[in-house]
Coordinates of C-alpha atoms and ligand atoms in Angstrom, one line a residue:
M54 CA -55.0 207.4 -157.4
K55 CA -52.9 211.0 -156.3
Q56 CA -51.1 211.3 -153.4
S57 CA -51.4 214.3 -151.6
V58 CA -49.1 212.4 -148.4
R59 CA -46.1 209.8 -148.8
L60 CA -46.5 208.2 -146.4
G61 CA -43.3 206.0 -147.6
R62 CA -42.5 202.2 -149.0
V63 CA -42.9 199.0 -147.7
A64 CA -41.9 196.2 -149.3
G65 CA -40.3 198.6 -151.3
I66 CA -44.0 199.8 -152.9
P67 CA -44.6 203.5 -152.6
V68 CA -47.4 204.4 -150.1
G69 CA -49.6 207.8 -149.8
A70 CA -52.5 209.0 -148.5
H71 CA -54.9 211.2 -150.2
W72 CA -56.7 214.1 -149.1
S73 CA -59.9 212.5 -148.4
T74 CA -58.0 210.5 -145.3
L75 CA -58.5 213.1 -143.1
L76 CA -62.1 213.0 -144.0
I77 CA -62.4 209.6 -142.9
M78 CA -60.1 209.7 -139.8
I79 CA -62.8 212.5 -138.7
L80 CA -65.5 210.7 -139.1
I81 CA -64.5 207.8 -137.9
G82 CA -62.8 208.8 -134.7
G83 CA -65.8 211.7 -134.2
V84 CA -68.3 208.6 -134.3
L85 CA -66.7 206.3 -132.5
A86 CA -65.5 209.4 -129.7
S87 CA -68.6 210.4 -129.6
T88 CA -70.7 207.4 -129.4
V89 CA -69.6 204.1 -129.3
L90 CA -67.1 205.0 -126.3
P91 CA -69.1 206.8 -124.2
Q92 CA -72.1 203.7 -124.7
A93 CA -69.4 201.4 -123.5
S94 CA -67.8 203.0 -120.4
P95 CA -70.1 206.6 -119.2
G96 CA -69.0 209.5 -117.5
R97 CA -65.1 209.8 -118.9
P98 CA -63.5 213.0 -119.8
A99 CA -63.5 213.5 -123.5
V100 CA -59.7 213.5 -123.9
H101 CA -60.3 209.4 -122.4
Y102 CA -63.0 209.7 -125.6
W103 CA -60.4 211.4 -127.7
A104 CA -57.7 210.0 -127.2
V105 CA -58.9 206.2 -127.1
A106 CA -60.6 207.3 -130.3
A107 CA -57.6 208.2 -132.5
A108 CA -55.3 205.2 -132.3
T109 CA -58.3 203.1 -133.1
A110 CA -58.6 205.6 -136.2
V111 CA -54.9 205.0 -137.0
L112 CA -55.7 201.3 -136.4
F113 CA -58.2 200.9 -138.4
L114 CA -56.1 202.5 -141.5
V115 CA -53.6 200.5 -140.7
S116 CA -55.7 197.6 -141.0
L117 CA -56.4 198.9 -144.4
L118 CA -52.5 198.9 -145.5
A119 CA -52.7 195.7 -144.4
H120 CA -55.6 194.9 -146.4
E121 CA -54.0 195.9 -149.8
L122 CA -50.2 195.0 -149.0
A123 CA -51.5 191.9 -149.2
H124 CA -53.1 192.4 -152.4
A125 CA -49.6 193.6 -153.3
L126 CA -47.7 191.1 -152.7
V127 CA -49.3 188.2 -154.0
A128 CA -49.4 190.5 -157.1
R129 CA -45.5 191.1 -157.1
R130 CA -45.3 186.9 -156.7
R131 CA -47.1 186.9 -159.6
G132 CA -45.4 188.7 -162.1
V133 CA -47.6 191.5 -161.5
P134 CA -45.9 194.2 -160.9
V135 CA -47.6 197.1 -159.0
T136 CA -47.6 200.4 -159.1
S137 CA -48.1 202.0 -155.4
I138 CA -50.7 202.1 -152.4
T139 CA -52.8 205.2 -151.9
L140 CA -55.3 205.2 -148.8
W141 CA -58.6 207.7 -149.3
L142 CA -62.3 208.4 -148.3
L143 CA -63.8 205.2 -149.1
G144 CA -60.4 202.9 -148.0
G145 CA -57.6 201.7 -150.5
V146 CA -56.4 201.8 -154.2
T147 CA -53.3 199.2 -155.2
E148 CA -52.2 200.0 -158.4
F149 CA -50.4 197.4 -160.8
A150 CA -48.7 197.9 -163.9
G151 CA -49.6 195.3 -165.5
E152 CA -52.4 192.2 -165.3
S153 CA -53.0 188.9 -164.1
K154 CA -51.9 186.0 -166.8
T155 CA -54.8 183.3 -165.7
P156 CA -57.3 183.5 -164.1
K157 CA -55.4 181.6 -160.7
D158 CA -53.9 184.9 -160.7
E159 CA -56.1 186.8 -159.9
F160 CA -58.1 185.1 -158.1
R161 CA -55.8 185.0 -155.9
I162 CA -54.7 188.4 -155.5
A163 CA -58.1 189.0 -155.7
V164 CA -58.3 187.4 -152.6
A165 CA -55.3 188.0 -150.0
G166 CA -57.2 191.4 -149.3
P167 CA -59.9 190.1 -146.8
L168 CA -58.5 187.3 -146.1
V169 CA -56.2 189.6 -144.7
S170 CA -59.5 191.5 -143.3
L171 CA -60.2 188.7 -142.3
I172 CA -57.9 187.3 -140.1
L173 CA -56.7 190.9 -138.2
A174 CA -61.4 190.3 -137.7
V175 CA -60.7 187.2 -135.5
V176 CA -57.1 188.5 -133.8
F177 CA -58.3 191.0 -132.6
Y178 CA -61.2 189.7 -131.7
L179 CA -59.3 186.8 -129.3
C180 CA -57.4 190.1 -127.7
V181 CA -60.8 190.9 -126.1
L182 CA -62.9 187.6 -125.6
P183 CA -61.8 187.2 -122.3
V184 CA -62.8 190.3 -121.6
S185 CA -60.8 191.6 -118.2
G186 CA -59.2 195.0 -119.7
P187 CA -60.4 199.0 -119.5
P188 CA -63.0 199.1 -121.1
L189 CA -62.9 201.9 -123.3
I190 CA -59.9 199.5 -124.7
V191 CA -62.0 196.5 -125.5
A192 CA -64.2 198.6 -126.8
A193 CA -62.6 200.3 -129.3
V194 CA -60.5 196.8 -129.8
R195 CA -64.2 195.1 -131.0
W196 CA -65.0 198.5 -132.7
L197 CA -61.7 197.2 -134.8
A198 CA -63.1 193.4 -135.1
L199 CA -66.2 194.9 -136.0
M200 CA -64.8 197.2 -139.2
N201 CA -62.4 194.6 -140.2
A202 CA -65.2 191.3 -140.7
V203 CA -67.1 194.2 -143.1
L204 CA -64.3 195.3 -144.0
A205 CA -63.3 191.4 -145.3
V206 CA -67.6 191.0 -146.2
F207 CA -68.5 194.0 -147.8
N208 CA -65.4 193.6 -150.3
M209 CA -66.1 190.2 -151.2
L210 CA -69.3 191.9 -153.3
P211 CA -69.6 190.1 -156.3
G212 CA -68.8 193.4 -158.6
A213 CA -66.0 194.9 -160.2
P214 CA -64.3 196.9 -159.1
L215 CA -64.7 195.0 -155.6
D216 CA -62.2 192.2 -155.1
G217 CA -65.2 190.4 -155.4
G218 CA -66.0 191.2 -158.7
R219 CA -62.0 189.9 -159.6
V220 CA -62.8 186.6 -157.7
L221 CA -66.5 186.8 -160.5
H222 CA -64.0 187.9 -163.2
A223 CA -61.3 184.9 -162.8
F224 CA -64.4 182.2 -162.2
L225 CA -66.4 183.5 -165.7
W226 CA -62.6 183.9 -167.5
H227 CA -61.4 180.2 -166.4
R228 CA -64.8 179.0 -166.7
G229 CA -65.2 180.7 -170.3
R230 CA -62.4 180.7 -171.7
D231 CA -64.0 184.2 -172.7
R232 CA -61.8 187.3 -171.2
A233 CA -63.5 190.1 -172.3
R234 CA -67.0 188.5 -171.4
A235 CA -66.0 187.9 -168.3
D236 CA -65.3 191.9 -168.1
L237 CA -68.1 192.6 -169.4
A238 CA -70.3 190.6 -166.7
A239 CA -67.7 192.0 -163.6
S240 CA -68.3 195.6 -165.5
R241 CA -72.2 194.6 -165.5
A242 CA -72.5 193.5 -161.9
G243 CA -70.6 196.2 -160.7
Q244 CA -72.5 199.2 -162.1
G245 CA -76.3 196.7 -160.9
L246 CA -74.8 195.8 -158.0
G247 CA -74.0 200.1 -157.1
A248 CA -77.4 200.6 -158.3
G249 CA -78.6 198.1 -154.9
L250 CA -76.1 200.0 -152.7
I251 CA -78.1 203.5 -154.2
G252 CA -81.3 201.9 -153.3
L253 CA -80.8 200.0 -150.4
G254 CA -79.7 203.9 -149.1
A255 CA -82.1 205.7 -150.5
L256 CA -84.5 203.0 -148.2
E257 CA -82.4 203.8 -145.5
L258 CA -82.5 207.9 -145.3
I259 CA -86.6 207.9 -146.2
L260 CA -87.5 205.3 -144.1
M261 CA -84.7 205.9 -140.9
G262 CA -84.3 209.1 -141.5
W263 CA -79.9 207.4 -141.1
T264 CA -76.8 209.5 -142.3
G265 CA -75.1 205.8 -142.6
G266 CA -77.7 205.7 -146.0
L267 CA -75.9 208.4 -147.6
W268 CA -73.3 206.8 -147.3
M269 CA -74.1 203.9 -149.0
M270 CA -75.9 205.8 -151.7
L271 CA -72.2 207.3 -152.3
I272 CA -70.3 204.0 -151.7
G273 CA -73.1 202.7 -154.4
W274 CA -72.2 206.2 -157.2
F275 CA -68.3 205.1 -156.7
L276 CA -68.6 202.1 -157.8
I277 CA -71.4 202.7 -160.4
T278 CA -68.4 205.0 -161.8
A279 CA -65.7 203.6 -160.7
A280 CA -67.5 199.9 -163.2
R281 CA -68.4 202.0 -166.3
G282 CA -64.9 203.2 -166.4
E283 CA -62.8 200.5 -166.2
G284 CA -65.3 199.2 -168.7
M285 CA -64.3 202.8 -171.4
I286 CA -60.6 202.1 -170.7
R287 CA -61.1 198.5 -171.0
A288 CA -62.9 199.2 -175.0
A289 CA -60.5 201.1 -175.5
H290 CA -57.3 199.5 -174.6
E291 CA -59.3 196.3 -177.5
G292 CA -60.0 198.8 -179.9
L293 CA -56.5 201.0 -179.8
G294 CA -55.3 197.3 -179.7
G295 CA -52.4 197.0 -182.7
W296 CA -52.7 200.4 -183.6
R297 CA -49.7 203.5 -183.4
I298 CA -49.6 207.1 -182.4
R299 CA -49.4 208.1 -186.3
D300 CA -52.6 206.2 -186.6
V301 CA -55.1 208.4 -184.5
M302 CA -53.0 211.5 -183.5
T303 CA -53.6 214.6 -185.0
P304 CA -50.9 215.3 -187.1
A305 CA -49.0 218.5 -186.8
P306 CA -50.5 220.4 -184.8
D307 CA -50.7 224.3 -183.9
V308 CA -47.4 225.3 -181.0
A309 CA -48.0 228.3 -178.5
P310 CA -44.7 229.3 -178.2
A311 CA -44.2 229.8 -174.5
W312 CA -42.7 233.2 -174.9
Q313 CA -45.3 234.8 -177.5
D314 CA -47.9 237.0 -175.5
V315 CA -51.5 235.8 -174.9
E316 CA -53.1 239.2 -177.2
S317 CA -50.5 237.4 -180.7
F318 CA -51.2 233.9 -179.6
V319 CA -54.7 234.2 -179.9
D320 CA -55.2 236.5 -182.0
S321 CA -52.3 234.6 -185.3
T322 CA -53.4 230.6 -183.5
A323 CA -55.7 229.9 -181.3
L324 CA -59.1 232.0 -182.8
R325 CA -58.6 230.1 -186.4
S326 CA -57.3 226.5 -185.3
R327 CA -58.8 222.8 -184.3
Q328 CA -57.1 222.6 -181.9
S329 CA -58.3 223.0 -178.2
V330 CA -54.8 222.2 -176.6
F331 CA -51.4 223.2 -177.9
P332 CA -48.4 221.7 -177.0
V333 CA -45.9 225.0 -175.6
V334 CA -43.0 225.0 -177.2
D335 CA -39.3 226.9 -175.9
F336 CA -37.1 228.8 -178.4
G337 CA -35.4 225.9 -179.0
G338 CA -38.9 224.0 -180.4
A339 CA -38.7 222.0 -176.7
V340 CA -41.6 221.1 -175.4
T341 CA -42.4 222.8 -172.4
G342 CA -46.5 221.8 -171.3
A343 CA -49.7 222.1 -172.8
L344 CA -52.3 225.2 -173.4
P345 CA -55.7 224.5 -173.5
L346 CA -57.9 227.2 -174.6
Q347 CA -59.8 227.4 -171.4
A348 CA -56.8 228.6 -170.0
L349 CA -57.0 231.7 -172.5
T350 CA -60.4 232.2 -171.8
A351 CA -59.5 232.9 -168.4
V352 CA -57.6 236.0 -169.1
P353 CA -59.3 239.1 -169.0
A354 CA -59.0 240.6 -172.3
G355 CA -57.7 243.8 -170.8
R356 CA -54.7 241.7 -169.4
R357 CA -53.8 240.0 -172.5
R358 CA -51.1 241.7 -174.0
D359 CA -49.1 241.5 -171.0
T360 CA -49.5 237.9 -170.1
R361 CA -47.0 235.4 -171.4
V362 CA -48.5 231.5 -173.2
S363 CA -45.6 230.4 -170.7
A364 CA -47.8 231.8 -167.7
L365 CA -50.8 229.5 -168.1
A366 CA -49.0 226.7 -170.3
R367 CA -49.8 223.4 -167.5
P368 CA -47.2 220.6 -166.9
L369 CA -47.1 217.6 -168.4
S370 CA -46.8 213.9 -167.0
A371 CA -43.0 211.5 -167.1
G372 CA -44.6 210.3 -170.1
H373 CA -46.3 212.7 -171.8
L374 CA -44.1 212.4 -175.1
L375 CA -44.4 210.0 -177.6
S376 CA -43.5 209.1 -180.6
P377 CA -44.8 208.4 -183.8
D378 CA -44.5 204.4 -183.0
D379 CA -45.4 203.9 -180.0
D380 CA -48.1 201.8 -179.4
A381 CA -51.1 203.2 -179.5
T382 CA -52.9 201.8 -176.1
R383 CA -49.6 204.3 -174.3
I384 CA -51.5 207.4 -173.9
L385 CA -54.1 204.5 -171.8
E386 CA -51.5 204.1 -169.0
P387 CA -51.7 205.4 -165.8
S388 CA -49.5 208.4 -166.0
A389 CA -49.8 209.6 -169.0
S390 CA -50.9 213.6 -169.2
R391 CA -54.2 214.9 -167.5
V392 CA -55.1 219.0 -169.0
A393 CA -58.3 220.6 -168.3
G394 CA -59.6 217.0 -167.9
E395 CA -58.5 215.2 -171.5
L396 CA -55.7 212.9 -171.6
V397 CA -52.9 214.4 -173.2
A398 CA -49.8 213.2 -175.4
V399 CA -47.7 215.6 -177.8
V400 CA -45.8 213.3 -179.9
V401 CA -41.9 214.2 -181.3
E402 CA -40.1 213.1 -183.7
G403 CA -36.2 214.3 -184.3
G404 CA -36.3 217.0 -181.1
R405 CA -40.1 218.5 -183.2
V406 CA -43.5 218.1 -182.1
V407 CA -45.6 216.3 -185.0
G408 CA -48.7 215.7 -183.3
I409 CA -50.9 215.7 -180.2
V410 CA -52.5 213.1 -178.9
T411 CA -55.9 214.0 -176.9
T412 CA -59.7 211.7 -175.5
A413 CA -61.0 213.4 -179.1
D414 CA -59.0 211.8 -181.0
L415 CA -59.1 208.5 -179.3
G416 CA -63.3 209.3 -179.2
R417 CA -62.7 209.5 -183.5
A418 CA -60.4 207.3 -183.7
L419 CA -62.0 203.9 -181.2
Q420 CA -65.5 205.0 -183.6
Q421 CA -63.1 204.6 -186.9
A422 CA -61.5 200.6 -185.9
A423 CA -65.2 200.2 -184.7
L424 CA -66.4 200.9 -188.6
R425 CA -63.6 199.3 -190.2
A426 CA -63.7 195.8 -188.2
P427 CA -66.1 193.5 -189.9
A428 CA -69.5 192.9 -188.0
G429 CA -68.6 191.2 -184.6
T430 CA -65.1 191.7 -183.7
G431 CA -65.2 196.2 -182.6
P432 CA -64.4 197.2 -180.3
R433 CA -65.5 195.2 -176.6
P434 CA -65.0 196.3 -172.8
D435 CA -62.5 194.5 -172.0
Q436 CA -60.5 193.0 -169.2
P437 CA -60.1 194.0 -165.1
G438 CA -59.0 197.0 -164.1
Q439 CA -55.3 197.8 -163.5
A440 CA -56.4 198.9 -159.7
L441 CA -58.3 196.8 -156.4
R442 CA -60.5 199.4 -155.0
D443 CA -61.1 198.4 -151.7
G444 CA -64.6 200.3 -148.8
P445 CA -65.7 200.8 -147.8
G446 CA -63.5 203.2 -144.7
G447 CA -66.4 203.4 -142.9
Ligands
ZN759 ZN1 -59.1 194.7 -151.4

């Protein structure tokens, strides 16, 4: 998850927010200011409602952050490095640079978040138990207690990528001693859960016309996509295990000289090449970016002669340069570059470009691996994801 805004570091962990967090803040603030708070204490000036609603929305985000921090801190204690925490539309995502070594570790990391949400729910509830405070504040704190309880319960639903899915995975892994099978089960459970939520959401929408139904469908769709995506990445991890980058790359790729104009590059290279992405190199042969065919087609024919390749080059992330001897799974690292929707890594040896790896190369390599493997040992969905994703936001 890309962070649009860096909020700072908590316990050394970079914390940020995706732009969609703003959307959820507005949604929460709107519901509180227009419905929840006026019902609790009618007849006040609108500015009172909006001020309390804004403060409550911020406190809700802080609760969400506490949930994610709980995952992150327990993970770090269990030897799983934490990359970042990002808040977004449907909650928070804690990204890890490794995986739990035992089912017990996985269970502890997964359960820490919902446990903190539950504790927060109880604390907020106890704060307003002796109902003597101003009714606006009491309503807001009650709402926070309820939302934290919802957060704890929803995230414990048993399906990847929710915390409950990790707990299910840890349990199956512990019982069957087979991590890959547990992965498959958790991923399937996540997809089933997502489909169930979409069904319930649709029913709610049709029968009662609630916009809450749309929200539930959105969360269901997200669950299905995330659970399926995790299954695929894990399958790729397993399929590529033991392979080197040189085994999967397209060797001696066509390159795009940064100084060339688009017209000469199209005539000399793009029209005859089998690649859909080209490494962009400077005069010294150093890689400065990547050029997808898609970027070339966007240049009108009349502008080709006075547009340089360098102007169309897409930047590559820090992990984009690999060596032929690197482990093939490095292409799947979260830091890998994406250019026009494809994973792209340029392979360099002795300062020269010797290969390129794209999503297409990966797909081919995985299918070849399946052909080579003896029956029953081919690629299969594997291992839990590298991120804990939490929902819902509202
Ligand atoms: Zn969580």
